[in-house]
PDB file of C-alpha atoms in Angstrom:
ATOM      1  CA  UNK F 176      -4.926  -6.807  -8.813  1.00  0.00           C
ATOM      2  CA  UNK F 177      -7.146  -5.163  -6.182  1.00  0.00           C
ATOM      3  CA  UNK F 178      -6.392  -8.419  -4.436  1.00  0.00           C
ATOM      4  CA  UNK F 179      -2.902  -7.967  -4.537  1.00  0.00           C
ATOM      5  CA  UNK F 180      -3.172  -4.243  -2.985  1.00  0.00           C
ATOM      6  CA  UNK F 181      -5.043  -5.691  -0.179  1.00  0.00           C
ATOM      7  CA  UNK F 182      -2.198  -8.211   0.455  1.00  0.00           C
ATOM      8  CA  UNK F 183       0.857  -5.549   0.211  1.00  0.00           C
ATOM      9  CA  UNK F 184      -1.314  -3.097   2.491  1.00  0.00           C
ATOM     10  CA  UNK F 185      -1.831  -5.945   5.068  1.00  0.00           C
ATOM     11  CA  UNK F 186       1.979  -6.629   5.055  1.00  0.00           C
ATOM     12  CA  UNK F 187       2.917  -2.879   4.986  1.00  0.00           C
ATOM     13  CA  UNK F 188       0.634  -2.485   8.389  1.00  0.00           C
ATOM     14  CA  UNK F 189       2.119  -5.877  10.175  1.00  0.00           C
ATOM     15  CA  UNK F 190       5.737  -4.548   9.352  1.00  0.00           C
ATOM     16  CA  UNK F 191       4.903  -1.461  10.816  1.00  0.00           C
ATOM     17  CA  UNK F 192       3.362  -3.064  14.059  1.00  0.00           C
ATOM     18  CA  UNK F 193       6.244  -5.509  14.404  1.00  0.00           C
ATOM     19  CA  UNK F 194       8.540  -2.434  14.256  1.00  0.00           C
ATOM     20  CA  UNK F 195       6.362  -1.134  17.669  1.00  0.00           C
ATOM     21  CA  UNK F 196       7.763  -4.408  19.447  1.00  0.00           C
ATOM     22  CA  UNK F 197      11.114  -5.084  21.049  1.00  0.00           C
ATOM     23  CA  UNK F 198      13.486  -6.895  18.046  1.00  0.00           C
ATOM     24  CA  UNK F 199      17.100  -7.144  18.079  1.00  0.00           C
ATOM     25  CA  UNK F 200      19.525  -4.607  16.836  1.00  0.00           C
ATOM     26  CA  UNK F 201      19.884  -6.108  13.873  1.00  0.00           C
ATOM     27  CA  UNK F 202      16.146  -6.120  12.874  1.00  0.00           C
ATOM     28  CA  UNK F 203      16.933  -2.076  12.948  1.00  0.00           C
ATOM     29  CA  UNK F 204      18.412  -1.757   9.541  1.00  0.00           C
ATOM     30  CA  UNK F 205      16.062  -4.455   8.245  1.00  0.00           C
ATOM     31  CA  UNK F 206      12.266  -3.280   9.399  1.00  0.00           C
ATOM     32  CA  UNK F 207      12.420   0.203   7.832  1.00  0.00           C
ATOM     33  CA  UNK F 208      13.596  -0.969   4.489  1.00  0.00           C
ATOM     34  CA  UNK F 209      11.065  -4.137   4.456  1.00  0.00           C
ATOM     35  CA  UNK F 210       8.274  -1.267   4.656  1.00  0.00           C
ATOM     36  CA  UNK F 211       9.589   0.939   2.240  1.00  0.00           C
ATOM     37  CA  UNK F 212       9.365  -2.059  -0.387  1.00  0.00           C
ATOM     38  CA  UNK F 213       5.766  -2.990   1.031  1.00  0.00           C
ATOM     39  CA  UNK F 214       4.911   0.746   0.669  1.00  0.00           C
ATOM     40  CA  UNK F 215       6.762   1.133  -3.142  1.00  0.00           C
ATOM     41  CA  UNK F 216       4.786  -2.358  -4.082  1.00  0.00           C
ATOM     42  CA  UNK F 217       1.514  -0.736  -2.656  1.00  0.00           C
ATOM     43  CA  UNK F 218       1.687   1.923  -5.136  1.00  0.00           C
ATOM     44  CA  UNK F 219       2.801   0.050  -8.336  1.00  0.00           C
ATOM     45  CA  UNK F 220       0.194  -2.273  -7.795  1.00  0.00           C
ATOM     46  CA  UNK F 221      -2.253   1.079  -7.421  1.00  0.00           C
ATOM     47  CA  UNK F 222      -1.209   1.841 -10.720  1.00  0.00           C
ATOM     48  CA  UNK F 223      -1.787  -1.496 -12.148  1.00  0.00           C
ATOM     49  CA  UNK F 224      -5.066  -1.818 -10.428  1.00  0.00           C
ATOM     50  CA  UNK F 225      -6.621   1.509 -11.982  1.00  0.00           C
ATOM     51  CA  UNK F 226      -9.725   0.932 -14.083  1.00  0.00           C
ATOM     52  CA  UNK F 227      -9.094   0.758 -17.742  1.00  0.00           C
ATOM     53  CA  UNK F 228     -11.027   2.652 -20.306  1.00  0.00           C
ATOM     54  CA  UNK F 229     -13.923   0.998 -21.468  1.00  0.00           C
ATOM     55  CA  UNK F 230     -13.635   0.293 -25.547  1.00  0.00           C
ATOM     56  CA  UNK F 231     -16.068   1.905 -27.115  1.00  0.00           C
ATOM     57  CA  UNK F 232     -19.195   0.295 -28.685  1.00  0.00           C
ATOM     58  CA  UNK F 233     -19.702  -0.458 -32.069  1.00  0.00           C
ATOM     59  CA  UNK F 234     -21.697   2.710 -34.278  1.00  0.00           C
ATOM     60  CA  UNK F 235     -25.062   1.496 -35.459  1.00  0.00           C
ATOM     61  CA  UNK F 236     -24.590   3.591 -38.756  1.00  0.00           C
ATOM     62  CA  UNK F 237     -21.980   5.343 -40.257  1.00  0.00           C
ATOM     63  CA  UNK F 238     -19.339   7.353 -38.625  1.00  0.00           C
ATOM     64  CA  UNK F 239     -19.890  11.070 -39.101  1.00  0.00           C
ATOM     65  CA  UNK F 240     -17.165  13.483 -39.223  1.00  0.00           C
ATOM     66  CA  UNK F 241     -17.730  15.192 -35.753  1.00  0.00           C
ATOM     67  CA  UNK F 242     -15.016  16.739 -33.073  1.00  0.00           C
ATOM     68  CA  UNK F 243     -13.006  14.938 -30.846  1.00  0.00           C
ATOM     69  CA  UNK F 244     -13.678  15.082 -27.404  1.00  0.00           C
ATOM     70  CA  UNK F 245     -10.518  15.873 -25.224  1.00  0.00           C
ATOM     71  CA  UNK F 246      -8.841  12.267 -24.360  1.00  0.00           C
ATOM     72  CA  UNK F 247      -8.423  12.332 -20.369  1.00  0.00           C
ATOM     73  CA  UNK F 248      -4.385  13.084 -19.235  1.00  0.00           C
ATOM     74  CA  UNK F 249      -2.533   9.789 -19.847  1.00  0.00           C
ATOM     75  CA  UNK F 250      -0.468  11.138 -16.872  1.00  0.00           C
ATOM     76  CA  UNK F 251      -3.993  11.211 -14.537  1.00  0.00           C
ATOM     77  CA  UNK F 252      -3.879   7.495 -12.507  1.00  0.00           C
ATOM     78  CA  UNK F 253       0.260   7.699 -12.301  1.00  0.00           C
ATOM     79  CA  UNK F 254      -0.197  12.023 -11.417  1.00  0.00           C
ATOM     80  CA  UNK F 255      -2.499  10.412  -8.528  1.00  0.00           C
ATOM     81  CA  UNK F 256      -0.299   7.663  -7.238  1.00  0.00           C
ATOM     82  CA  UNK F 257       2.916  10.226  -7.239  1.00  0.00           C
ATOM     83  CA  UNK F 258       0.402  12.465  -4.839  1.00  0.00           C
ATOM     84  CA  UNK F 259       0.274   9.563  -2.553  1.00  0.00           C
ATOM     85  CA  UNK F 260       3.846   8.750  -2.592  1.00  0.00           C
ATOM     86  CA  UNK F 261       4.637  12.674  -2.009  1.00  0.00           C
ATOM     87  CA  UNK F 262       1.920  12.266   1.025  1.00  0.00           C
ATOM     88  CA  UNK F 263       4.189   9.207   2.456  1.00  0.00           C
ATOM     89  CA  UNK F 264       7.475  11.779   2.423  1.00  0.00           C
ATOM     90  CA  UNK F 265       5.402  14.489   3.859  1.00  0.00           C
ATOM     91  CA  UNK F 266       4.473  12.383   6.383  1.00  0.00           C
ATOM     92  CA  UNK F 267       7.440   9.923   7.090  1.00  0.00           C
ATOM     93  CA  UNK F 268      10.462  11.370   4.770  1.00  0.00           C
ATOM     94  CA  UNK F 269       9.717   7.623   2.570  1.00  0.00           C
ATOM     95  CA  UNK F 270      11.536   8.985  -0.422  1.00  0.00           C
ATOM     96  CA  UNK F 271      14.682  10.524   1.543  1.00  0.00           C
ATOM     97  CA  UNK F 272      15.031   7.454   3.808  1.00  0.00           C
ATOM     98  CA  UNK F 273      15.155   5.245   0.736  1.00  0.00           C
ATOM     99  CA  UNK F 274      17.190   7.447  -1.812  1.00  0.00           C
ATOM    100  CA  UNK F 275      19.753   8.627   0.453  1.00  0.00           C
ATOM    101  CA  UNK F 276      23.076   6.320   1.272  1.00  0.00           C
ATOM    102  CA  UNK F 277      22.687   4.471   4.795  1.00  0.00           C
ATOM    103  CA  UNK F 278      25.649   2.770   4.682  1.00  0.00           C
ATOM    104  CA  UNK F 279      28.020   5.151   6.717  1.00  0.00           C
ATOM    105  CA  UNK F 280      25.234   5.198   9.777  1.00  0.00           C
ATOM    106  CA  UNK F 281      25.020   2.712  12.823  1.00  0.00           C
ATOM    107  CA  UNK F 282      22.133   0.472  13.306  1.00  0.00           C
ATOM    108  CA  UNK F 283      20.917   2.613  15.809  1.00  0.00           C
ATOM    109  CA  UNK F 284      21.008   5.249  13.407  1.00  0.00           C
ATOM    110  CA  UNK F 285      18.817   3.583  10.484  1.00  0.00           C
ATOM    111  CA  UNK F 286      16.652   2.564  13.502  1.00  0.00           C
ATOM    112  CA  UNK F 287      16.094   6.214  14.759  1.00  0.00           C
ATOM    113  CA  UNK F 288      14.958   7.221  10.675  1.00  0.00           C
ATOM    114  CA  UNK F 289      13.254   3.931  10.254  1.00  0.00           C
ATOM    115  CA  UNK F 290      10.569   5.105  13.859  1.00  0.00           C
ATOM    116  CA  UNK F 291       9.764   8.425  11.614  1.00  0.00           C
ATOM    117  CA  UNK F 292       9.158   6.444   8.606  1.00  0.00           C
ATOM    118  CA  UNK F 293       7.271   4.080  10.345  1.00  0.00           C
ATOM    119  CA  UNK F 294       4.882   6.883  12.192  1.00  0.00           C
ATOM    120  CA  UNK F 295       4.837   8.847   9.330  1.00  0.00           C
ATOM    121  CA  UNK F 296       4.092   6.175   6.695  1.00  0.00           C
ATOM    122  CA  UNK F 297       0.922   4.720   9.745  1.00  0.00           C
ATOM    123  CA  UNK F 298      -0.282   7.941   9.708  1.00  0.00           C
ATOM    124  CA  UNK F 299      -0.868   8.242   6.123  1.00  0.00           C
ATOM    125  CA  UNK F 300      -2.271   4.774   5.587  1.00  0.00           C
ATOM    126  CA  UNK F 301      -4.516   5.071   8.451  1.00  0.00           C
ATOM    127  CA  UNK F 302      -5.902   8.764   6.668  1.00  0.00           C
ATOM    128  CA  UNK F 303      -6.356   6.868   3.443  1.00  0.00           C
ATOM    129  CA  UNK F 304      -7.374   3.154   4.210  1.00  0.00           C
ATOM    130  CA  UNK F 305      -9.683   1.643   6.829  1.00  0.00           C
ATOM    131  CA  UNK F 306      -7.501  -1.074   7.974  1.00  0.00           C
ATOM    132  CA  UNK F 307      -9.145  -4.262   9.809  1.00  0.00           C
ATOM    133  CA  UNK F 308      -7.693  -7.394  11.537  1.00  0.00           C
ATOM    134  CA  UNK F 309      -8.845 -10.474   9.495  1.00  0.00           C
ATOM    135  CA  UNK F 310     -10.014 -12.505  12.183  1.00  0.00           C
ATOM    136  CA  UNK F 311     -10.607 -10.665  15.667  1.00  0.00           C
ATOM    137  CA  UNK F 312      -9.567 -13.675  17.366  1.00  0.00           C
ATOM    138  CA  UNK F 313      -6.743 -13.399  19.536  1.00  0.00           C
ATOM    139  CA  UNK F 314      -3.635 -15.261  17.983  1.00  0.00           C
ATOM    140  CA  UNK F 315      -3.393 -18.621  19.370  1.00  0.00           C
ATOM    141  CA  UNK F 316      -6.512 -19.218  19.558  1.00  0.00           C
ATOM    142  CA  UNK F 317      -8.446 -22.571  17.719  1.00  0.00           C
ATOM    143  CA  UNK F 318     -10.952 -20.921  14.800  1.00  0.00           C
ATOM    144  CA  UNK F 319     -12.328 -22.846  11.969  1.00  0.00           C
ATOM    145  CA  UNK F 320     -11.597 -21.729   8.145  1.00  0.00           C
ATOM    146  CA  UNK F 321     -14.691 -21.914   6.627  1.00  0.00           C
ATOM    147  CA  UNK F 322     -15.684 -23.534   3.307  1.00  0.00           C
ATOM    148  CA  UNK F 323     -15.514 -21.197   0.209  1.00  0.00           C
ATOM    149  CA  UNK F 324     -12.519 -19.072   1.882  1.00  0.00           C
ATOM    150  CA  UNK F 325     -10.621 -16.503  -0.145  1.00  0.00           C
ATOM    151  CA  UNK F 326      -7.641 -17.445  -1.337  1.00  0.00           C
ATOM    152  CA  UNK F 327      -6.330 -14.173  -0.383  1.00  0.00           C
ATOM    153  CA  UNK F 328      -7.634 -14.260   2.925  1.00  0.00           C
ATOM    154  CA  UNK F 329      -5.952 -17.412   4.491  1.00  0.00           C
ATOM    155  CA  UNK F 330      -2.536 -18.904   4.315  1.00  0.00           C
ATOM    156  CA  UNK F 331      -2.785 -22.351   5.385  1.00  0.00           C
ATOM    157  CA  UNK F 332       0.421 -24.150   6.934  1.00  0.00           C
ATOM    158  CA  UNK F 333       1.220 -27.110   8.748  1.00  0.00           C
ATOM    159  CA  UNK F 334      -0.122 -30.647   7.558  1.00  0.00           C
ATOM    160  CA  UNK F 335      -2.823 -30.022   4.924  1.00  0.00           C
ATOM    161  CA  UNK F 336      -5.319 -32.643   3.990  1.00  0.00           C
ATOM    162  CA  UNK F 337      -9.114 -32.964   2.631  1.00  0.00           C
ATOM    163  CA  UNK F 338     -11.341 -30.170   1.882  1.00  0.00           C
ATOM    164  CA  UNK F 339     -12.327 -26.644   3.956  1.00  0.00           C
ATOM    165  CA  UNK F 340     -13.727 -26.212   6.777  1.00  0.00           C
ATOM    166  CA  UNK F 341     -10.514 -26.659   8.005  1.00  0.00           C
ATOM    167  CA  UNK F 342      -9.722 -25.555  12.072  1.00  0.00           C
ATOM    168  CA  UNK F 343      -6.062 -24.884  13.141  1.00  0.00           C
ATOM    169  CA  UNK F 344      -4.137 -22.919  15.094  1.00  0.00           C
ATOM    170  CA  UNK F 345      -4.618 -18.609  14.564  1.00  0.00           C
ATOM    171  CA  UNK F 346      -0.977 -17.806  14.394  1.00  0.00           C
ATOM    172  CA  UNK F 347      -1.729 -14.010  12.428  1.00  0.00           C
ATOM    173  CA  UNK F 348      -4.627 -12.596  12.693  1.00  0.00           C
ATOM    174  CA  UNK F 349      -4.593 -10.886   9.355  1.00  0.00           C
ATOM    175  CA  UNK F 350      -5.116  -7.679   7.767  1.00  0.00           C
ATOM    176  CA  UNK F 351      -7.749  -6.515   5.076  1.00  0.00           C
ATOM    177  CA  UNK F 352      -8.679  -3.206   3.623  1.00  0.00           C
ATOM    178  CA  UNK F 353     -12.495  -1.775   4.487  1.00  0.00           C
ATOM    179  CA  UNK F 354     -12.178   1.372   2.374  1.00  0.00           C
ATOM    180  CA  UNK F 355      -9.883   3.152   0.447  1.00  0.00           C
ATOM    181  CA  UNK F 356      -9.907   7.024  -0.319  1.00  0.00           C
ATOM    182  CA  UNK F 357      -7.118   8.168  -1.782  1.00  0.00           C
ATOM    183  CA  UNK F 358      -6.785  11.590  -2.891  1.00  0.00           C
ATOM    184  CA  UNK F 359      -8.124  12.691  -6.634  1.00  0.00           C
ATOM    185  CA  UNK F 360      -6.029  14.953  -8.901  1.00  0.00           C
ATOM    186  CA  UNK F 361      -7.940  17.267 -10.527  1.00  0.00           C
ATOM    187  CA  UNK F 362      -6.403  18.731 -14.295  1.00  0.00           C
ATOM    188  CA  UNK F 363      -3.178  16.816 -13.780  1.00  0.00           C
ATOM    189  CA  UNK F 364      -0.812  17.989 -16.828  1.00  0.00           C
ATOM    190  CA  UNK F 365      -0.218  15.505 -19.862  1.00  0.00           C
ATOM    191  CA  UNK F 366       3.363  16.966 -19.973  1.00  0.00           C
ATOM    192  CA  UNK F 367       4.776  16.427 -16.482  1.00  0.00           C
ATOM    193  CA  UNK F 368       4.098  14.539 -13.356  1.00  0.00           C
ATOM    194  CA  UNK F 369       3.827  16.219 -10.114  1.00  0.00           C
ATOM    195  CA  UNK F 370       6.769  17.101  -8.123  1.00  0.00           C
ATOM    196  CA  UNK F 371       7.199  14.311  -4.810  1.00  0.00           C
ATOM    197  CA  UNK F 372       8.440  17.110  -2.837  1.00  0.00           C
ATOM    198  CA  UNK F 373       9.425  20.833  -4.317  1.00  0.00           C
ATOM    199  CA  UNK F 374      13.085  22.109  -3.916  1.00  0.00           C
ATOM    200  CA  UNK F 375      13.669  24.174  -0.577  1.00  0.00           C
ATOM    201  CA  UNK F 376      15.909  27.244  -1.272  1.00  0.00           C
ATOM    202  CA  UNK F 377      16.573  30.035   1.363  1.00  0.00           C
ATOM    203  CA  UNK F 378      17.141  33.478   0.044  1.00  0.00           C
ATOM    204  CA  UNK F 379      20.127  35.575   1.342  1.00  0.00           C
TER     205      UNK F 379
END
């Protein structure tokens, strides 16, 4: 699964650079909502990729009546993921911009809420994951795929024969995923998740 979060993280960052470059107007109303599902599939498969308890091992004589240690929240891994989600509407509105009707507003309009979202949304991956190119060739360029590649790492197209190395054509350089720190809950409650975003109210 950790594989998988590396793959949605590298396509979240190359939709956010291809939103940077010219596109047509039509590409408006499609870009921000490709990286709002990139971002949403980042975090489910956060939640998925948490580390499962360890079973416990086997007593070498018998069980004693003793207390039971406080289990940890079952709420603690989705509290933390919720925290990061509320960081991407802090940042880039992520939650409005995808719960909120779009249909009455122009292209141009979407495309105007998709350039917050898409600063916002940088900004907070940037903060939380040290994003590298894959290859630091420039694209175009001839490289050579070397034998015992990741899976993960290369997608190989075009006319496919033999066995790795293979050398080609570098049409994407890639993404991958140095480090990763998102931010720790501490005493999340077993009762409730976190709030994304608390209701404003102004006081007369």
């Amino acid at each position: 699964m950790r594989k998988l979060s590396v793959t949605l993280a590298s396509i979240l960052l190359a939709l956010a650079a291809l939103a940077l470059t010219p596109y047509a107007d039509t590409a408006h109303a499609v870009l921000p909502g490709a990286i709002a599902v990139a971002a949403l599939l980042l975090l489910l498969s956060i939640v998925a990729d948490r580390p499962k308890a360890e079973p416990g091992r086997v007593a070498s004589e018998p069980l004693r009546p003793a207390a039971l240690a406080p289990a940890p929240s079952r709420n603690q891994s989705d509290a933390e993921v919720v925290n990061f989600l509320a960081i991407l509407q802090e940042k880039g509105r992520l939650v409005d911009f995808l719960m909120g009707d779009i249909t009455g507003y122009s292209d141009a309009e979407v495309g105007a809420a998709g350039r917050v979202l898409h600063e916002g949304a940088k900004a907070a991956l940037l903060e939380h994951f040290g994003i590298l190119p894959m290859r630091e060739e420039s694209e175009g360029s001839k490289i050579t795929v070397p034998t015992g590649y990741a899976p993960d790492e290369y997608r190989l197209v075009g006319r496919i024969s033999g066995e790795a190395p293979f050398t080609g054509t570098l049409i994407h350089h890639g993404w991958k995923v140095d480090w990763v720190k998102l931010p720790r809950l501490a005493g999340a409650s077993s009762d409730r998740l976190p709030a994304i975003a608390p209701a404003e109210v102004e006081l007369q």
